[in-house]
Short mmCIF file of C-alpha atoms in Angstrom, two decimals:
data_model
loop_
_atom_site.label_atom_id
_atom_site.label_comp_id
_atom_site.label_asym_id
_atom_site.label_seq_id
_atom_site.Cartn_x
_atom_site.Cartn_y
_atom_site.Cartn_z
CA MET A 13 -0.32 0.06 0.05
CA ARG A 14 0.82 3.62 -0.63
CA ALA A 15 1.89 5.71 2.82
CA VAL A 16 3.47 9.13 3.66
CA GLY A 17 6.72 8.78 6.28
CA VAL A 18 9.62 9.72 7.23
CA CYS A 19 12.81 7.43 7.44
CA GLU A 20 15.25 10.28 8.93
CA PHE A 21 13.71 12.71 11.11
CA GLY A 22 14.00 16.09 9.60
CA GLY A 23 12.18 19.07 8.04
CA PRO A 24 9.01 18.53 5.67
CA GLU A 25 10.96 17.59 3.00
CA ALA A 26 11.84 14.21 4.55
CA LEU A 27 8.66 13.37 4.64
CA ARG A 28 8.30 10.39 1.50
CA VAL A 29 5.65 8.35 -0.44
CA LEU A 30 6.64 4.92 0.63
CA ASP A 31 5.69 1.46 -0.61
CA LEU A 32 5.02 -0.80 2.62
CA PRO A 33 3.29 -4.16 3.03
CA GLU A 34 -0.64 -4.11 3.26
CA PRO A 35 -1.61 -4.79 6.99
CA GLN A 36 -3.86 -6.91 8.69
CA ALA A 37 -6.94 -6.34 11.15
CA GLY A 38 -6.04 -8.79 13.68
CA PRO A 39 -8.24 -9.85 16.65
CA GLY A 40 -10.57 -6.52 17.96
CA GLU A 41 -8.85 -4.44 14.84
CA VAL A 42 -10.31 -3.08 11.64
CA ARG A 43 -8.83 -2.33 8.73
CA ILE A 44 -9.75 0.93 6.99
CA ARG A 45 -9.59 1.83 3.32
CA VAL A 46 -8.09 5.51 4.31
CA HIS A 47 -9.97 8.42 2.00
CA ALA A 48 -9.09 11.15 4.17
CA ALA A 49 -6.20 12.21 7.03
CA ALA A 50 -5.84 15.33 8.40
CA VAL A 51 -2.79 16.94 9.56
CA SER A 52 -2.32 17.88 13.64
CA PRO A 53 0.93 19.70 14.74
CA THR A 54 1.55 16.37 16.68
CA ASP A 55 2.00 14.46 13.19
CA VAL A 56 5.42 17.56 12.73
CA MET A 57 6.38 16.32 16.56
CA LEU A 58 6.36 12.86 14.73
CA ARG A 59 8.01 14.08 11.58
CA THR A 60 11.02 16.52 13.66
CA GLY A 61 11.44 13.66 16.08
CA GLY A 62 9.51 14.97 19.12
CA HIS A 63 7.63 11.69 19.65
CA ALA A 64 11.53 9.38 20.09
CA VAL A 65 11.11 8.83 23.25
CA ARG A 66 7.92 7.25 23.28
CA MET A 67 8.54 4.87 20.14
CA PRO A 68 11.72 2.56 22.33
CA GLY A 69 12.22 0.52 19.73
CA ARG A 70 10.42 1.03 16.76
CA ARG A 71 12.60 0.84 13.74
CA PRO A 72 11.27 3.37 10.40
CA PRO A 73 10.01 4.11 8.43
CA PHE A 74 7.36 5.92 11.02
CA VAL A 75 3.71 7.39 9.31
CA PRO A 76 2.43 9.80 11.23
CA GLY A 77 -1.25 11.16 11.90
CA MET A 78 -4.22 10.32 14.28
CA ASP A 79 -6.65 11.15 12.25
CA ALA A 80 -8.88 9.11 9.85
CA ALA A 81 -11.73 8.62 7.57
CA GLY A 82 -12.73 5.88 4.86
CA VAL A 83 -14.17 3.12 4.79
CA ILE A 84 -13.97 -0.51 6.60
CA ASP A 85 -12.46 -2.99 4.04
CA ARG A 86 -11.65 -5.63 6.51
CA ILE A 87 -12.68 -6.93 10.39
CA GLY A 88 -10.79 -9.00 12.25
CA PRO A 89 -12.18 -11.65 14.94
CA GLY A 90 -13.94 -10.80 17.83
CA VAL A 91 -15.09 -7.36 16.74
CA GLU A 92 -18.67 -6.82 17.43
CA GLY A 93 -21.19 -6.30 15.11
CA ARG A 94 -21.61 -2.58 15.29
CA LEU A 95 -19.32 -2.21 12.99
CA SER A 96 -19.53 -3.88 9.45
CA VAL A 97 -17.24 -3.69 6.52
CA GLY A 98 -18.33 -0.80 3.50
CA GLN A 99 -19.00 1.16 6.54
CA ARG A 100 -17.83 5.23 6.43
CA VAL A 101 -16.38 5.75 9.81
CA VAL A 102 -13.20 7.40 11.36
CA ALA A 103 -10.60 6.78 13.72
CA LEU A 104 -9.04 7.90 16.29
CA VAL A 105 -5.06 6.43 15.24
CA LEU A 106 -1.99 5.55 17.34
CA PHE A 107 0.85 6.64 15.12
CA THR A 108 3.11 5.00 18.40
CA GLY A 109 1.60 1.81 17.88
CA PRO A 110 2.51 -1.08 15.80
CA HIS A 111 0.72 -0.51 13.12
CA GLY A 112 1.76 3.24 12.49
CA GLY A 113 -0.78 6.62 11.88
CA ALA A 114 -2.87 7.19 9.44
CA TYR A 115 -1.12 8.82 6.71
CA ALA A 116 -2.24 5.58 4.36
CA GLU A 117 -4.69 3.95 1.77
CA GLN A 118 -4.92 1.49 4.78
CA VAL A 119 -4.88 1.48 8.70
CA VAL A 120 -5.68 -1.16 11.35
CA VAL A 121 -6.91 0.24 14.18
CA PRO A 122 -8.38 -1.14 17.57
CA ALA A 123 -12.58 -1.39 17.10
CA ALA A 124 -12.86 0.61 20.01
CA SER A 125 -11.58 4.04 18.26
CA VAL A 126 -13.45 3.52 15.28
CA VAL A 127 -17.11 4.94 15.02
CA PRO A 128 -19.88 5.69 11.86
CA ALA A 129 -18.47 8.67 10.74
CA PRO A 130 -21.39 11.79 10.72
CA GLU A 131 -23.67 11.93 7.84
CA GLY A 132 -24.16 13.69 4.98
CA MET A 133 -20.38 14.89 5.87
CA GLY A 134 -17.81 14.28 3.26
CA PHE A 135 -14.48 12.47 4.41
CA PRO A 136 -12.22 15.91 4.72
CA GLU A 137 -14.63 16.84 7.08
CA ALA A 138 -14.88 14.44 8.66
CA SER A 139 -11.31 13.88 9.17
CA THR A 140 -11.09 16.67 11.27
CA LEU A 141 -13.35 15.25 14.16
CA PRO A 142 -11.49 12.71 16.41
CA MET A 143 -8.44 13.78 17.10
CA ASN A 144 -9.40 17.75 17.58
CA ALA A 145 -12.97 17.85 18.59
CA MET A 146 -11.37 14.64 21.62
CA THR A 147 -8.75 16.64 22.70
CA ALA A 148 -11.70 19.59 22.78
CA ARG A 149 -13.97 17.85 25.04
CA LEU A 150 -11.02 16.26 26.83
CA ALA A 151 -10.40 19.59 28.13
CA LEU A 152 -13.82 20.73 29.23
CA ASP A 153 -14.28 17.31 30.95
CA VAL A 154 -11.17 18.12 32.99
CA LEU A 155 -12.30 21.09 34.01
CA ASP A 156 -15.68 20.07 34.89
CA LEU A 157 -17.13 23.20 35.18
CA PRO A 158 -20.72 23.24 36.51
CA PRO A 159 -23.50 24.78 33.92
CA GLY A 160 -23.66 28.69 34.00
CA GLY A 161 -20.04 28.75 34.36
CA THR A 162 -17.78 30.56 32.71
CA VAL A 163 -14.27 29.27 30.63
CA ALA A 164 -11.84 30.84 28.60
CA VAL A 165 -10.56 29.71 25.55
CA SER A 166 -7.46 30.57 23.20
CA GLY A 167 -6.79 29.96 19.96
CA ALA A 168 -10.86 29.62 19.63
CA ALA A 169 -10.50 30.01 15.99
CA GLY A 170 -7.94 27.13 15.95
CA ALA A 171 -9.30 23.59 15.09
CA VAL A 172 -8.96 22.56 18.58
CA GLY A 173 -10.12 26.08 19.81
CA GLY A 174 -13.17 26.40 17.89
CA TYR A 175 -14.32 22.82 18.70
CA ALA A 176 -13.73 24.07 22.57
CA VAL A 177 -16.39 26.71 22.10
CA GLU A 178 -18.84 24.97 20.84
CA LEU A 179 -18.75 21.96 23.16
CA ALA A 180 -18.51 24.66 26.01
CA ARG A 181 -22.19 26.64 25.04
CA ALA A 182 -23.08 22.73 24.29
CA ASP A 183 -22.40 22.05 27.97
CA GLY A 184 -24.13 25.64 29.26
CA LEU A 185 -21.08 27.19 29.91
CA THR A 186 -20.72 30.91 29.05
CA VAL A 187 -17.85 31.65 27.13
CA ILE A 188 -14.80 34.43 26.60
CA ALA A 189 -12.65 33.57 23.50
CA ASP A 190 -10.03 35.20 21.99
CA ALA A 191 -9.45 36.40 17.98
CA ALA A 192 -7.96 38.46 15.67
CA ARG A 193 -9.41 41.34 14.36
CA ARG A 194 -10.23 39.00 11.38
CA ASP A 195 -11.28 35.99 13.16
CA VAL A 196 -13.70 38.16 15.43
CA GLU A 197 -16.90 37.07 13.48
CA THR A 198 -15.98 33.16 12.66
CA VAL A 199 -15.09 32.78 17.06
CA ARG A 200 -18.56 34.60 17.36
CA GLY A 201 -20.38 31.92 14.66
CA PHE A 202 -19.43 29.22 17.06
CA GLY A 203 -20.84 30.38 20.08
CA ALA A 204 -18.08 32.75 21.83
CA ASP A 205 -20.02 35.13 24.11
CA HIS A 206 -17.76 37.65 24.35
CA VAL A 207 -14.47 38.40 22.37
CA VAL A 208 -11.55 39.49 23.08
CA GLU A 209 -8.07 40.19 21.05
CA ARG A 210 -6.19 38.01 21.34
CA GLY A 211 -2.29 38.40 22.32
CA ALA A 212 -0.56 40.12 24.71
CA GLY A 213 -2.96 41.14 27.92
CA ILE A 214 -5.22 39.20 27.04
CA ALA A 215 -5.52 38.35 31.13
CA ASP A 216 -6.41 41.91 31.61
CA ARG A 217 -8.99 41.69 29.12
CA ILE A 218 -10.52 39.05 30.59
CA ARG A 219 -10.82 39.97 34.05
CA THR A 220 -12.60 43.00 32.66
CA LEU A 221 -15.23 40.61 31.62
CA VAL A 222 -14.52 38.59 34.88
CA PRO A 223 -13.24 40.60 37.42
CA GLU A 224 -12.35 37.95 39.96
CA GLY A 225 -10.81 35.54 37.35
CA VAL A 226 -12.76 32.48 35.17
CA ALA A 227 -12.30 29.42 36.83
CA GLY A 228 -11.12 27.43 33.62
CA ALA A 229 -10.03 28.32 30.93
CA VAL A 230 -8.42 25.72 27.46
CA ASP A 231 -5.29 26.85 26.63
CA GLY A 232 -5.47 26.30 22.37
CA SER A 233 -2.54 28.55 21.11
CA ALA A 234 -0.03 28.19 24.10
CA GLN A 235 -0.20 31.43 25.98
CA THR A 236 0.70 29.98 28.53
CA THR A 237 1.85 32.49 31.09
CA GLU A 238 -0.04 35.12 29.68
CA LEU A 239 -3.18 33.18 30.08
CA VAL A 240 -2.49 32.09 34.16
CA PRO A 241 -3.52 35.77 35.50
CA ALA A 242 -6.90 35.79 34.27
CA ILE A 243 -7.85 32.41 36.32
CA GLY A 244 -9.11 32.99 39.16
CA ASP A 245 -7.37 31.36 43.03
CA GLY A 246 -7.48 28.21 42.85
CA GLY A 247 -8.71 27.42 38.80
CA THR A 248 -7.27 25.18 36.66
CA LEU A 249 -5.40 25.97 33.34
CA VAL A 250 -6.19 23.42 30.43
CA GLU A 251 -2.88 22.92 28.25
CA LEU A 252 -2.20 21.24 25.09
CA ARG A 253 0.83 21.66 23.91
CA GLY A 254 2.57 20.14 27.00
CA TRP A 255 3.54 23.17 29.30
CA PRO A 256 3.14 21.62 32.93
CA GLY A 257 3.63 25.44 34.30
CA PRO A 258 3.98 26.60 37.48
CA ALA A 259 1.35 29.08 38.14
CA GLU A 260 0.29 30.85 41.31
CA ARG A 261 -2.10 31.62 43.34
CA GLY A 262 -3.13 27.88 43.63
CA ILE A 263 -3.53 27.59 40.27
CA ARG A 264 -3.72 23.72 38.61
CA VAL A 265 -1.94 23.52 35.14
CA ARG A 266 -3.14 20.55 33.15
CA PRO A 267 -1.57 18.95 30.52
CA VAL A 268 -3.55 16.93 28.60
CA MET A 269 -3.04 14.56 25.87
CA VAL A 270 -6.05 12.39 23.54
CA PRO A 271 -4.24 8.88 23.94
CA GLU A 272 -6.16 9.22 27.27
CA ARG A 273 -8.93 8.84 25.47
CA ILE A 274 -8.23 6.27 22.32
CA GLY A 275 -11.20 3.50 23.33
CA ASP A 276 -13.52 5.94 24.16
CA THR A 277 -15.95 4.86 21.45
CA ALA A 278 -18.63 6.45 23.10
CA GLY A 279 -17.08 9.65 23.96
CA LEU A 280 -16.17 9.19 19.53
CA ASP A 281 -19.69 8.55 19.09
CA ARG A 282 -21.16 11.75 20.84
CA LEU A 283 -19.05 13.88 18.73
CA CYS A 284 -19.43 12.07 15.59
CA ARG A 285 -23.54 12.52 16.14
CA GLN A 286 -23.29 15.92 17.40
CA ALA A 287 -21.28 17.05 13.98
CA GLU A 288 -24.47 15.43 12.43
CA ALA A 289 -26.56 17.62 14.83
CA GLY A 290 -24.31 20.80 13.51
CA VAL A 291 -23.54 21.52 17.32
CA LEU A 292 -19.85 21.08 15.76
CA THR A 293 -18.33 23.06 12.63
CA PRO A 294 -15.68 20.74 10.74
CA ARG A 295 -13.60 23.44 9.00
CA VAL A 296 -10.76 22.66 5.77
CA ALA A 297 -8.55 24.85 5.59
CA ARG A 298 -7.38 22.73 2.49
CA VAL A 299 -7.02 19.20 0.75
CA LEU A 300 -4.28 18.03 -0.81
CA PRO A 301 -2.89 14.86 -2.29
CA ALA A 302 -0.86 12.64 -0.27
CA ALA A 303 1.78 13.22 -2.11
CA GLU A 304 1.85 16.47 -1.13
CA ALA A 305 2.43 15.98 2.76
CA ALA A 306 5.36 18.46 2.73
CA ARG A 307 3.83 21.10 1.29
CA ALA A 308 0.68 20.55 4.51
CA HIS A 309 3.59 20.91 6.89
CA ARG A 310 5.09 23.75 5.83
CA LEU A 311 1.24 25.75 5.52
CA LEU A 312 0.64 24.23 9.21
CA GLU A 313 4.32 25.37 10.30
CA ALA A 314 3.46 28.74 8.86
CA GLY A 315 0.28 29.22 10.86
CA GLY A 316 -2.78 31.44 10.12
CA LEU A 317 -4.81 28.17 9.20
CA ARG A 318 -8.07 28.44 10.06
CA GLY A 319 -9.11 24.71 9.98
CA ARG A 320 -7.03 21.61 8.86
CA VAL A 321 -5.01 20.16 6.20
CA VAL A 322 -6.25 17.18 4.95
CA LEU A 323 -4.00 14.46 2.96
CA ASP A 324 -6.31 12.68 0.24
CA PHE A 325 -5.80 8.91 -0.11
CA SER A 326 -8.66 8.56 -2.24
#
């Protein structure tokens, strides 16, 4: 099968089209004929060697990608009847696993990581859901704010940040989100109750709205120490890029990683049904042929994307 990966860590040019053996579905697994794979920052980390410590003993090539959308073409022994050959699905893919990541024509994953794709949604849009929406869900679950509470979301115009705003609103929370001037209406469209200017001084602008500080914040844009002063004493900051703190005034800093939910079938299915119902708004910045993965990574690293670049393996 055709895949895209790296034999040596490096820049975007390290990505190569590979000819790899066709994977086989074992017990409890399904094989998906991938049509679309979303490109995310964690893929860049794999390409540059940032995840090498999580793959001791593994030999190249390394295939990135945690988000796949496609059609089941093989079911392994012992898989329950909710999945079937020919079914349109999305999957959370653990690229550190034995079968590698989602940048491939075929990917084998545990059945628990696979759910039906949203009805009426194309593969590129569906591929932006698994990791991004699940990361947003995990962040909000860690905060565990009661309905009527207030959450701040930075990076709200991005893929994860946008989903965090929409899910927070669906949870009955008041949302303060940041945005550059050109993104204000987009972020308001996600349901943000208040939109403040992003960048230096964000904490002061949030405190103007909530003088005592918010109880929780989701940092979708790695603003870290800039965002901490916006949080009230004893509150919680959820970090999506691994920053562990420290913070003062009893503020808890909680880095989260989506592999914690890799087998959360019910959670992933609920997110897809919310997308089906219009609660979540998948956004595709661009669709590129799989062979142009290096270009996709350059676009991601250049910044300014509103939505995900998606690789087309169809």
